[in-house]
Coordinates of C-alpha atoms and ligand atoms in Angstrom, one line a residue:
M5 CA -20.2 4.3 -6.2
L6 CA -23.5 3.3 -4.5
V7 CA -22.4 -0.4 -4.7
L8 CA -19.1 0.5 -3.0
W9 CA -20.9 2.4 -0.3
V10 CA -23.4 -0.4 0.4
T11 CA -20.7 -3.0 0.4
L12 CA -18.6 -1.1 3.0
L13 CA -21.5 -0.4 5.4
P14 CA -21.1 -2.0 8.8
T15 CA -23.4 -5.0 9.3
V16 CA -25.1 -3.6 12.4
L17 CA -26.2 0.0 12.7
S18 CA -25.0 1.4 16.0
V19 CA -27.4 2.5 18.7
E20 CA -26.3 4.9 21.4
L21 CA -26.6 3.4 24.9
L22 CA -25.8 6.5 26.9
K23 CA -28.5 9.0 28.0
D24 CA -27.6 12.6 27.0
A25 CA -24.4 11.4 25.4
D26 CA -23.6 14.9 24.1
F27 CA -24.2 16.6 27.5
D28 CA -26.6 19.0 25.8
S29 CA -29.6 18.4 28.2
T30 CA -27.8 20.4 30.9
S31 CA -30.4 19.6 33.6
T32 CA -29.3 15.9 33.7
Y33 CA -25.8 16.2 35.2
G34 CA -26.8 16.6 38.8
G35 CA -28.2 13.1 39.2
D36 CA -27.0 10.4 41.5
E37 CA -26.1 6.8 41.0
T38 CA -29.8 5.7 41.0
D39 CA -31.3 7.8 38.3
G40 CA -29.5 6.4 35.2
G41 CA -28.1 9.7 33.8
W42 CA -24.8 11.4 34.3
W43 CA -23.5 11.7 37.9
C44 CA -20.4 13.4 39.2
V45 CA -18.8 11.1 41.8
Q46 CA -16.5 12.9 44.2
C47 CA -16.6 16.0 41.9
D48 CA -18.8 18.9 40.7
A49 CA -20.4 19.0 37.2
V50 CA -21.8 22.1 35.5
P51 CA -22.6 22.8 31.8
S52 CA -20.0 24.7 29.7
T53 CA -20.5 26.3 26.3
D54 CA -16.9 25.4 25.4
K55 CA -18.1 22.3 23.6
H56 CA -16.7 19.7 21.2
T57 CA -20.1 19.0 19.5
G58 CA -23.7 20.2 20.2
S59 CA -24.4 23.1 22.5
H60 CA -22.6 22.1 25.7
S61 CA -19.9 20.0 27.3
V62 CA -19.8 19.2 31.0
K63 CA -17.2 20.9 33.2
V64 CA -15.8 18.7 35.9
T65 CA -14.1 20.5 38.9
N66 CA -13.5 20.0 42.6
R67 CA -12.5 16.4 42.2
K68 CA -11.9 15.2 45.7
Q69 CA -10.2 11.9 44.8
N70 CA -8.0 10.8 41.9
W71 CA -11.0 8.7 40.9
G72 CA -13.4 11.7 40.9
S73 CA -15.2 11.5 37.6
V74 CA -18.4 12.2 35.7
T75 CA -20.0 8.8 35.2
Q76 CA -23.0 6.9 33.8
S77 CA -24.1 3.3 33.9
F78 CA -26.0 1.1 31.4
K79 CA -27.3 -2.5 31.2
P80 CA -25.1 -4.5 28.9
Q81 CA -25.8 -7.9 27.4
G82 CA -23.5 -10.6 28.7
D83 CA -20.9 -11.8 26.2
H84 CA -21.4 -8.8 23.9
K85 CA -18.7 -6.3 23.0
Y86 CA -18.9 -2.6 23.5
S87 CA -17.0 0.5 22.4
F88 CA -16.6 3.5 24.7
R89 CA -15.4 6.9 23.6
A90 CA -15.6 10.6 24.6
Y91 CA -13.7 13.9 24.0
V92 CA -11.9 15.6 26.8
K93 CA -10.2 18.9 27.2
I94 CA -8.2 19.5 30.4
L95 CA -8.4 23.0 31.9
N96 CA -5.1 23.1 33.8
L97 CA -1.8 21.2 34.4
A98 CA -0.5 20.0 37.8
Q99 CA 2.8 21.5 38.6
G100 CA 5.8 20.0 36.7
K101 CA 3.6 18.3 34.1
V102 CA 3.5 19.0 30.4
Y103 CA 0.4 16.8 29.8
H104 CA -1.9 14.4 31.7
S105 CA -3.1 10.9 31.1
M106 CA -6.8 9.9 31.2
E107 CA -7.9 6.4 32.0
T108 CA -11.3 5.0 30.9
L109 CA -12.4 2.6 33.6
L110 CA -15.3 0.3 33.8
E111 CA -17.0 -1.0 36.9
I112 CA -18.8 -4.2 36.0
K113 CA -21.4 -5.7 38.3
G114 CA -21.9 -9.4 38.0
S115 CA -25.0 -11.5 38.9
N116 CA -23.7 -12.0 42.5
G117 CA -23.7 -8.2 43.0
N118 CA -19.9 -7.9 43.2
S119 CA -18.1 -5.4 41.1
K120 CA -14.9 -5.7 39.2
Y121 CA -12.9 -2.9 37.7
E122 CA -11.3 -2.9 34.2
Q123 CA -9.1 -0.3 32.7
I124 CA -10.0 -0.3 29.0
G125 CA -7.9 2.5 27.5
T126 CA -5.4 5.2 28.4
T127 CA -4.8 8.4 26.4
P128 CA -1.5 9.6 27.7
H129 CA -1.0 13.1 26.3
L130 CA -3.8 15.4 27.1
R131 CA -2.8 19.0 26.6
P132 CA -4.8 22.0 27.7
G133 CA -6.4 23.8 24.8
S134 CA -7.1 20.7 22.7
W135 CA -9.9 18.2 22.6
H136 CA -8.6 14.7 23.0
I137 CA -10.2 11.3 22.4
V138 CA -10.5 8.8 25.2
G139 CA -12.0 5.4 25.5
G140 CA -11.6 1.8 24.6
D141 CA -13.5 -1.4 24.1
Y142 CA -14.5 -4.4 26.2
H143 CA -15.9 -7.9 25.9
M144 CA -18.5 -8.2 28.7
P145 CA -18.5 -11.3 30.9
N146 CA -21.5 -13.6 30.6
D147 CA -23.0 -12.5 33.9
A148 CA -22.5 -8.7 33.5
Q149 CA -25.6 -7.0 34.8
E150 CA -24.6 -3.3 34.9
V151 CA -21.6 -1.3 33.8
R152 CA -20.5 2.1 35.0
V153 CA -18.0 4.0 33.0
Y154 CA -15.5 6.5 34.6
F155 CA -13.1 9.0 33.0
Q156 CA -10.2 9.5 35.4
I157 CA -7.1 11.6 35.7
S158 CA -4.7 10.6 38.6
E159 CA -4.1 14.2 39.7
P160 CA -7.4 15.4 41.4
Q161 CA -6.4 19.1 40.9
V162 CA -6.9 18.7 37.2
N163 CA -10.3 19.9 36.0
Y164 CA -11.7 18.9 32.6
L165 CA -14.5 19.3 30.1
L166 CA -16.1 16.1 28.7
D167 CA -18.2 15.9 25.6
T168 CA -19.5 13.8 22.7
A169 CA -19.5 10.6 24.8
S170 CA -20.7 7.3 23.3
V171 CA -21.2 3.6 24.2
E172 CA -22.1 1.4 21.3
E173 CA -22.3 -2.4 20.7
I174 CA -19.6 -3.8 18.5
P175 CA -21.0 -6.0 15.7
H176 CA -20.2 -9.7 15.6
I177 CA -18.7 -11.2 12.4
T178 CA -20.4 -14.6 12.0
D179 CA -18.4 -15.8 9.1
L180 CA -15.2 -13.9 8.5
K181 CA -14.4 -15.4 5.0
S182 CA -17.8 -14.5 3.6
D183 CA -18.0 -11.2 5.4
T184 CA -14.7 -10.1 3.8
S185 CA -15.0 -11.6 0.3
G186 CA -17.3 -8.9 -1.1
R187 CA -15.2 -6.1 0.2
I188 CA -12.0 -7.7 -1.2
D189 CA -13.6 -8.0 -4.6
T190 CA -14.8 -4.4 -4.6
L191 CA -11.6 -2.8 -3.2
R192 CA -8.9 -5.0 -4.6
K193 CA -10.0 -6.0 -8.0
N194 CA -11.0 -4.4 -11.3
N195 CA -11.9 -5.3 -14.9
I196 CA -9.5 -6.1 -17.6
N197 CA -11.1 -6.1 -21.1
I198 CA -9.0 -7.6 -23.8
K199 CA -9.8 -7.8 -27.5
V200 CA -7.5 -9.4 -30.0
T201 CA -7.7 -7.9 -33.5
N202 CA -6.1 -8.3 -37.0
N203 CA -5.8 -11.9 -36.5
N204 CA -5.0 -12.6 -40.1
V205 CA -1.8 -14.5 -39.5
N206 CA -3.2 -17.2 -37.1
P207 CA -6.9 -17.7 -37.6
S208 CA -7.4 -20.3 -34.8
G209 CA -5.6 -21.9 -31.9
L210 CA -5.1 -18.6 -30.0
T211 CA -5.0 -18.2 -26.2
V212 CA -4.6 -15.2 -24.0
E213 CA -2.7 -15.6 -20.8
V214 CA -2.9 -13.0 -18.1
H215 CA -0.1 -13.1 -15.5
Q216 CA -0.1 -10.8 -12.5
T217 CA 3.6 -9.8 -11.9
S218 CA 3.1 -7.4 -8.9
S219 CA 0.5 -6.4 -6.4
E220 CA -0.9 -2.9 -5.8
F221 CA -1.6 -3.9 -2.1
G222 CA 1.8 -4.0 -0.4
W223 CA 2.9 -7.4 0.9
G224 CA 6.3 -7.4 2.7
S225 CA 8.4 -8.4 5.6
A226 CA 11.1 -7.2 8.0
V227 CA 14.5 -8.5 7.0
D228 CA 17.9 -8.7 8.7
A229 CA 20.2 -6.3 6.8
N230 CA 23.1 -8.7 7.0
D231 CA 21.2 -11.9 6.1
I232 CA 19.5 -10.3 3.1
T233 CA 22.8 -9.3 1.6
D234 CA 25.3 -12.0 2.7
S235 CA 25.7 -14.8 0.1
Q236 CA 25.8 -17.4 2.9
H237 CA 22.1 -16.8 3.5
K238 CA 20.7 -17.7 0.0
K239 CA 17.8 -19.7 1.4
Y240 CA 16.7 -16.8 3.6
Q241 CA 16.9 -14.5 0.6
D242 CA 15.1 -16.9 -1.8
Y243 CA 12.2 -17.2 0.7
F244 CA 11.9 -13.5 0.9
Y245 CA 11.9 -12.8 -2.9
D246 CA 9.5 -15.7 -3.5
N247 CA 6.9 -14.2 -1.2
F248 CA 7.3 -10.4 -0.8
E249 CA 7.6 -7.1 -2.7
W250 CA 8.2 -4.8 0.2
A251 CA 10.9 -4.9 2.9
V252 CA 11.8 -3.1 6.1
L253 CA 15.2 -3.4 7.8
E254 CA 14.4 -4.9 11.2
N255 CA 17.1 -3.1 13.1
A256 CA 19.8 -1.6 10.9
L257 CA 18.3 1.9 10.4
K258 CA 17.5 2.5 14.0
W259 CA 19.5 5.3 15.6
Y260 CA 21.1 2.9 18.1
S261 CA 22.3 0.8 15.2
M262 CA 23.5 3.6 13.0
E263 CA 25.2 5.7 15.7
P264 CA 25.8 3.4 18.8
S265 CA 28.3 5.9 20.1
Q266 CA 28.1 9.6 19.3
G267 CA 29.7 10.4 16.0
Q268 CA 30.0 6.7 14.9
D269 CA 28.5 6.2 11.4
N270 CA 27.2 2.7 10.6
V271 CA 25.4 3.6 7.4
A272 CA 27.3 1.1 5.2
L273 CA 25.2 -2.0 6.2
P274 CA 21.7 -0.5 5.9
E275 CA 22.8 1.2 2.7
K276 CA 24.0 -2.0 1.2
A277 CA 20.7 -3.7 2.2
V278 CA 18.5 -1.0 0.8
D279 CA 20.4 -0.9 -2.5
T280 CA 20.4 -4.6 -2.9
L281 CA 16.7 -4.8 -2.2
R282 CA 15.9 -1.9 -4.5
S283 CA 18.0 -3.4 -7.3
K284 CA 15.7 -6.5 -7.2
G285 CA 12.5 -4.4 -7.4
I286 CA 11.7 -4.4 -3.7
T287 CA 10.3 -1.2 -2.1
V288 CA 11.8 -0.5 1.3
R289 CA 10.2 1.2 4.3
G290 CA 12.3 3.3 6.7
H291 CA 12.1 2.2 10.4
N292 CA 12.7 4.4 12.3
I293 CA 14.1 8.0 12.7
F294 CA 13.4 8.5 16.4
W295 CA 12.2 6.0 19.0
A296 CA 10.2 7.5 21.9
V297 CA 10.7 4.6 24.3
A298 CA 13.7 5.3 26.5
Q299 CA 14.8 1.7 26.5
W300 CA 15.7 1.9 22.8
V301 CA 17.4 5.3 22.9
P302 CA 21.2 5.1 22.7
N303 CA 22.7 5.6 26.1
W304 CA 25.0 8.5 25.0
Q305 CA 21.9 10.6 24.5
K306 CA 20.7 10.3 28.1
Q307 CA 23.6 12.4 29.3
L308 CA 23.2 15.3 26.8
S309 CA 21.9 18.7 27.7
A310 CA 18.7 19.7 26.0
S311 CA 20.5 21.8 23.4
A312 CA 23.1 19.2 22.6
L313 CA 20.4 16.6 22.2
K314 CA 18.4 18.8 19.9
Q315 CA 21.6 19.3 17.8
A316 CA 22.1 15.6 17.6
M317 CA 18.5 15.2 16.5
V318 CA 18.9 17.7 13.7
K319 CA 22.0 15.6 12.5
R320 CA 20.0 12.4 12.8
V321 CA 17.3 13.6 10.4
T322 CA 20.1 14.4 7.9
D323 CA 21.9 11.1 8.4
S324 CA 18.8 9.0 8.1
V325 CA 16.0 10.7 6.1
G326 CA 18.3 13.0 4.2
H327 CA 20.9 10.3 3.4
F328 CA 18.3 7.9 2.0
K329 CA 16.3 10.6 0.2
G330 CA 14.5 9.2 -2.9
K331 CA 15.1 5.6 -1.7
L332 CA 12.7 5.1 1.2
P333 CA 9.1 6.1 0.5
H334 CA 8.0 5.5 4.1
W335 CA 9.5 6.6 7.4
D336 CA 8.4 5.9 11.0
V337 CA 9.0 9.2 12.7
N338 CA 8.8 9.0 16.5
N339 CA 8.3 5.3 17.0
E340 CA 5.8 4.1 19.6
N341 CA 5.2 7.6 21.0
V342 CA 1.9 6.5 22.6
H343 CA 4.1 4.3 24.9
G344 CA 7.0 6.6 25.5
D345 CA 8.1 10.3 25.5
F346 CA 11.9 10.3 25.9
Y347 CA 12.5 13.3 23.6
A348 CA 9.5 15.3 24.9
Q349 CA 10.7 14.9 28.5
Q350 CA 14.4 15.6 27.8
L351 CA 13.6 18.7 25.8
H352 CA 10.6 19.8 27.9
D353 CA 8.7 20.0 24.7
P354 CA 5.3 18.1 24.6
D355 CA 5.1 18.9 20.8
I356 CA 8.5 17.5 19.9
S357 CA 6.8 15.1 17.5
I358 CA 5.5 17.9 15.4
W359 CA 9.0 19.3 15.1
M360 CA 10.2 15.8 14.0
F361 CA 7.5 15.5 11.4
N362 CA 8.4 18.9 10.0
E363 CA 12.1 18.3 9.9
A364 CA 11.7 14.8 8.3
H365 CA 9.4 16.3 5.7
K366 CA 11.9 19.0 4.8
A367 CA 14.7 16.3 4.4
A368 CA 12.6 14.1 2.0
P369 CA 9.3 15.7 1.0
N370 CA 8.3 12.7 -1.0
S371 CA 8.5 10.2 1.8
L372 CA 5.3 9.3 3.6
L373 CA 5.7 10.0 7.3
F374 CA 4.1 7.6 9.8
L375 CA 3.1 7.2 13.4
N376 CA 3.8 3.6 14.3
D377 CA 2.7 1.9 17.4
Y378 CA 1.8 -1.4 19.1
N379 CA -1.3 -2.6 21.0
V380 CA -3.5 -0.6 18.6
V381 CA -5.4 -3.6 17.3
S382 CA -4.0 -6.5 19.4
Q383 CA -5.1 -5.0 22.7
N384 CA -7.7 -2.5 23.8
D385 CA -5.4 -0.1 25.7
A386 CA -3.7 1.9 22.8
T387 CA -6.4 2.1 20.1
V388 CA -8.0 5.4 21.1
A389 CA -4.7 6.8 22.3
F390 CA -3.2 6.2 18.9
E391 CA -6.2 7.7 17.2
D392 CA -5.8 10.7 19.5
E393 CA -2.1 11.1 18.8
A394 CA -2.8 11.1 15.0
Q395 CA -5.6 13.6 15.4
Y396 CA -3.5 15.8 17.5
V397 CA -0.5 16.0 15.3
L398 CA -2.7 16.5 12.2
G399 CA -4.4 19.3 14.1
K400 CA -1.1 21.0 14.6
G401 CA -0.4 20.8 10.8
A402 CA 2.3 18.1 10.9
P403 CA 2.9 16.3 7.6
L404 CA 1.6 12.9 9.0
K405 CA 0.5 10.9 6.0
R406 CA 0.0 7.3 7.1
L407 CA -0.7 5.3 10.2
G408 CA 1.4 2.3 11.1
I409 CA -0.3 -0.4 13.1
Q410 CA 2.2 -2.9 14.3
S411 CA 0.0 -5.9 15.0
H412 CA 2.1 -8.1 17.3
F413 CA -0.3 -10.9 18.6
N414 CA 0.6 -13.2 21.5
G415 CA -0.5 -16.8 21.8
Q416 CA -4.1 -16.0 23.0
P417 CA -7.1 -16.6 20.8
I418 CA -7.7 -13.6 18.5
D419 CA -11.1 -11.7 18.7
Y420 CA -11.6 -10.6 15.1
D421 CA -14.7 -8.6 16.0
L422 CA -12.5 -6.4 18.2
V423 CA -9.6 -6.3 15.6
K424 CA -12.1 -5.1 13.0
H425 CA -13.6 -2.6 15.4
R426 CA -10.2 -1.2 16.3
L427 CA -9.2 -0.8 12.7
D428 CA -12.5 1.1 12.0
E429 CA -11.8 3.2 15.1
V430 CA -8.4 4.3 13.9
A431 CA -9.7 4.8 10.3
R432 CA -11.8 7.6 11.7
V433 CA -8.7 9.7 11.5
G434 CA -9.1 9.7 7.8
L435 CA -5.6 8.5 6.8
K436 CA -4.6 5.3 5.0
M437 CA -3.0 2.7 7.2
W438 CA -0.3 0.0 6.9
I439 CA 0.0 -3.1 9.1
T440 CA 3.7 -2.6 9.7
E441 CA 4.8 -5.4 12.0
L442 CA 2.5 -8.4 11.8
D443 CA 3.4 -11.5 13.8
I444 CA 1.4 -14.1 15.8
D445 CA 3.3 -15.9 18.5
D446 CA 1.7 -19.4 18.4
W447 CA 3.8 -22.6 18.8
N448 CA 1.1 -24.6 17.0
E449 CA 1.7 -24.1 13.3
N450 CA -1.9 -25.1 12.3
T451 CA -3.7 -22.7 14.7
K452 CA -1.1 -20.1 13.7
A453 CA -2.0 -20.7 10.0
D454 CA -5.7 -20.2 10.7
K455 CA -5.0 -17.0 12.7
Y456 CA -2.7 -15.5 9.9
E457 CA -5.4 -16.3 7.4
S458 CA -8.2 -14.6 9.3
L459 CA -6.1 -11.6 10.1
L460 CA -5.0 -11.2 6.5
R461 CA -8.6 -11.5 5.2
L462 CA -9.6 -8.8 7.7
Y463 CA -6.7 -6.5 6.7
F464 CA -6.9 -7.1 3.0
S465 CA -10.7 -6.3 3.1
H466 CA -10.3 -3.0 5.0
P467 CA -10.7 0.1 2.9
S468 CA -8.1 2.0 4.8
V469 CA -5.3 -0.6 4.7
E470 CA -2.8 -0.3 1.9
G471 CA -0.3 -3.0 2.8
V472 CA 0.8 -5.6 5.4
M473 CA 4.4 -6.2 6.5
F474 CA 5.3 -9.3 8.5
W475 CA 7.8 -8.7 11.3
G476 CA 10.1 -11.5 10.0
Y477 CA 9.4 -14.9 8.6
W478 CA 12.3 -17.3 9.5
D479 CA 12.6 -18.8 13.0
G480 CA 16.4 -18.5 12.8
R481 CA 16.0 -14.7 12.7
H482 CA 12.8 -13.7 14.5
W483 CA 12.3 -11.8 17.7
R484 CA 9.5 -14.4 18.4
P485 CA 10.6 -17.6 16.7
N486 CA 7.2 -19.3 17.3
A487 CA 5.6 -16.6 15.0
A488 CA 7.8 -17.6 12.0
L489 CA 6.5 -18.8 8.7
A490 CA 9.5 -20.9 7.9
N491 CA 11.9 -23.1 10.0
G492 CA 15.3 -24.5 10.1
Q493 CA 18.5 -24.4 8.1
N494 CA 16.5 -24.9 4.8
V495 CA 14.1 -22.1 5.6
T496 CA 11.2 -24.6 5.0
P497 CA 7.7 -23.1 5.1
N498 CA 5.5 -24.4 7.9
A499 CA 1.7 -24.6 7.8
A500 CA 1.4 -20.9 8.4
G501 CA 4.0 -20.1 5.7
R502 CA 2.2 -22.3 3.2
R503 CA -1.1 -20.7 4.0
V504 CA 0.2 -17.2 3.8
K505 CA 1.8 -17.9 0.4
Q506 CA -1.4 -19.6 -0.9
L507 CA -3.3 -16.4 -0.1
I508 CA -0.9 -13.6 -1.2
K509 CA 0.5 -15.4 -4.2
G510 CA -2.4 -17.7 -5.0
E511 CA -6.0 -16.7 -4.1
W512 CA -5.2 -12.9 -4.3
R513 CA -3.2 -13.0 -7.5
T514 CA -4.7 -13.3 -11.0
N515 CA -3.2 -15.8 -13.4
E516 CA -5.6 -17.0 -16.1
S517 CA -5.5 -18.5 -19.6
H518 CA -8.4 -18.3 -22.1
P519 CA -8.9 -19.4 -25.7
V520 CA -9.9 -16.4 -27.8
R521 CA -11.2 -15.6 -31.3
E522 CA -10.7 -12.5 -33.4
G523 CA -12.7 -9.6 -32.2
Q524 CA -14.1 -11.4 -29.1
N525 CA -14.2 -9.4 -25.9
L526 CA -12.5 -11.2 -23.1
R527 CA -13.2 -9.9 -19.6
V528 CA -11.0 -10.9 -16.7
R529 CA -11.6 -9.6 -13.2
G530 CA -8.1 -9.2 -11.8
F531 CA -6.4 -8.1 -8.6
K532 CA -4.9 -4.6 -9.0
G533 CA -1.2 -4.5 -9.8
G534 CA 1.2 -5.1 -12.6
Y535 CA 0.5 -7.5 -15.4
T536 CA 2.0 -9.3 -18.4
V537 CA -0.4 -10.6 -21.0
Q538 CA 0.7 -13.1 -23.6
V539 CA -1.1 -14.1 -26.8
K540 CA -0.1 -17.6 -27.7
H541 CA -0.7 -19.5 -31.0
N542 CA -0.6 -23.3 -30.5
G543 CA 1.4 -22.7 -27.3
N544 CA 4.0 -20.3 -28.9
I545 CA 4.1 -16.7 -27.6
I546 CA 3.4 -14.4 -30.5
K547 CA 2.7 -11.2 -28.6
T548 CA 3.5 -9.9 -25.1
E549 CA 2.1 -6.7 -23.5
Q550 CA 2.4 -5.2 -20.0
F551 CA 0.0 -3.0 -18.2
T552 CA -0.9 -1.8 -14.7
L553 CA -4.5 -2.5 -13.4
G554 CA -5.6 0.2 -11.0
D555 CA -8.8 2.1 -10.1
N556 CA -9.9 2.8 -13.7
G557 CA -9.7 -0.8 -15.1
V558 CA -8.0 -1.6 -18.3
D559 CA -9.3 -1.8 -21.9
L560 CA -6.7 -3.5 -24.0
T561 CA -6.8 -4.1 -27.8
I562 CA -4.0 -6.3 -28.9
S563 CA -3.4 -6.1 -32.6
L564 CA -1.7 -9.1 -34.1
S565 CA -1.0 -7.6 -37.4
G566 CA 2.5 -8.3 -38.4
S567 CA 3.1 -10.7 -35.5
G568 CA 4.5 -13.9 -36.7
S569 CA 6.1 -16.2 -34.3
N570 CA 8.5 -13.5 -33.0
P571 CA 7.2 -12.2 -29.7
Q572 CA 6.7 -8.4 -29.3
V573 CA 6.5 -6.6 -26.0
N574 CA 4.6 -3.4 -25.5
N575 CA 4.2 -1.5 -22.3
I576 CA 0.9 0.0 -21.5
L577 CA 0.4 1.8 -18.3
V578 CA -3.3 2.4 -17.6
G579 CA -5.2 3.6 -14.5
Ligands
LIG26 O1 23.3 -7.8 17.0 C1 23.4 -8.1 18.4 C2 24.3 -9.3 18.5 O2 25.6 -8.9 18.0 C3 24.4 -9.7 20.0 O3 25.2 -10.9 20.1 C4 23.0 -9.9 20.5 C5 23.0 -10.3 22.0 O4 21.8 -9.8 22.6 O5 22.3 -8.8 20.3 C6 22.1 -8.4 19.0 O6 21.3 -7.3 18.9 C7 19.9 -7.5 19.2 C8 19.2 -7.1 17.9 O7 17.8 -7.1 18.2 C9 19.5 -7.9 16.7 O8 19.0 -9.2 16.9 C10 19.5 -6.7 20.3 O9 20.2 -7.2 21.5 C11 18.0 -6.7 20.5 O10 17.7 -5.8 21.5 C12 17.4 -6.3 19.2 O11 16.0 -6.4 19.4 C13 15.2 -5.8 18.4 C14 14.2 -4.9 19.1 O12 13.2 -4.4 18.2 C15 14.9 -3.7 19.8 O13 15.4 -2.9 18.8 C16 14.4 -6.9 17.7 O14 15.3 -7.7 16.9 C17 13.4 -6.3 16.8 O15 12.6 -7.4 16.3 C18 12.5 -5.4 17.6 O16 11.5 -4.8 16.7 C19 10.6 -4.0 17.3 C20 10.3 -2.8 16.4 O17 11.5 -2.2 16.0 C21 9.3 -1.8 17.0 N1 8.1 -2.5 17.4 C22 8.3 -3.7 18.2 C23 9.2 -4.7 17.6 C24 9.4 -5.9 18.4 O18 9.9 -5.7 19.7

């Protein structure tokens, strides 16, 4: 346990850079921009005993401008990265609003004395009565001399409490491979102890071969429901089954696909795809029940009254989650609701997500329900918003069980320090996470291979991540063809596809062969998952057993008594 704890500790211990970060020294709020403490610019600040932590928060009222905000500055180091966070509770709503949005804004002064402003995060759904998390992260320019942080709500009439603020430096990963390898060993592997006994039939020439047949960590991809079932697309299918154990239908389970006009029922295609995949031992995620972004809501819903829409939503839960009950262990519930709020607006119900989670849970209590969003690790703007959304729905008792981090990267260089920081930030919610839609849009297959490798090492080494789903693999069927792992009519792996397979089916799989003697203890440190072990005599299989390696390790005694040259298969499920 101690070893695990030490291995997972961050490499740099964080130091708080704000003065009176918890607003408990109530005499410090009345400063001005020169004294280095809190200052209320274009607003009034007084202590409040309604606090998030400590003894007080600051109450911000009388905001004279939309940028009126409590603020503090600090001196950063150029080229270093910082994380910013605080808790906010709004005290009122502007007329016609069901919630408000808060932006965390930085004013960065360069060496020439000029300032530039950067918005580093937006938390969109602040409701009165609840503490919400705001903040973001930022990579300082080389010449940054001074940084001032502001917490802004566009409507000046909205008053708020702010508490538990923090600015910390984000640690730099100097060597990603060596930084992650210890954690990968601790988290993803365990011991297999094997002893061969009663070897009276074959006194010498024995070998034990350990073959990993499945992975506890989920590796999967989005697939096209038609291509994965249609016999014309055998190469597409072969690539999938050769690489992955999990699937998600890219589009066929979406509401707009299943019910493009009201009452139409397109369940046959997704059903065929789900059944085909499951019959081949693939586990399938459900994506998605509802989609909060208006662009992806079927047009027929936009004309419905609130009550007719709600009725259609009840039916949708039955037609999707209920219909596939027992077949889809994951469902994305209100997809991308950090970036949209179609159903909340149409129904005038800011808590519609909570209703969705509860209904979906009733329809299939064993499915794990997800929030699923983009720009959570690939950009700085949605990390804290996503964390806040999760914390909020959990606080309301919704059966949210997992966090889905999409992970769509564009062609820019990837900052792995920030990706790791953002994963850690979201992990504070306390739920396990899946990388649900990984792709990297890079036309250069070699730099793309390097980026996929580094991201996979980061994800595989993170204690909260349980699986990684690619958002497609073939350029003939990819929303961003340059992100593909395989190209052309023959679905030929490119450099990125080869690298990914080398990692997920090579470096991170256990396949070993050892000569053994009667009574000898053989120890193999294996990746967690399903296994077949074969005992061979002079190359012929004389015994086969199967087991699952999990958190408890495996002690296996293989008795050869009675085994001649006829193979025997035993199933042992351990840990
Ligand atoms: O099937 C029709 C085809 O018949 C028609 O000829 C063609 C002409 O445009 O359109 C085809 O449908 C397209 C469909 O993908 C299948 O390729 C839609 O227009 C197109 O809008 C749709 O885009 C999908 C998009 O979500 C919207 O649903 C992408 O394939 C899919 O990769 C993308 O996936 C999303 C996730 O669901 C959520 N997160 C972001 C991710 C990427 O945008």
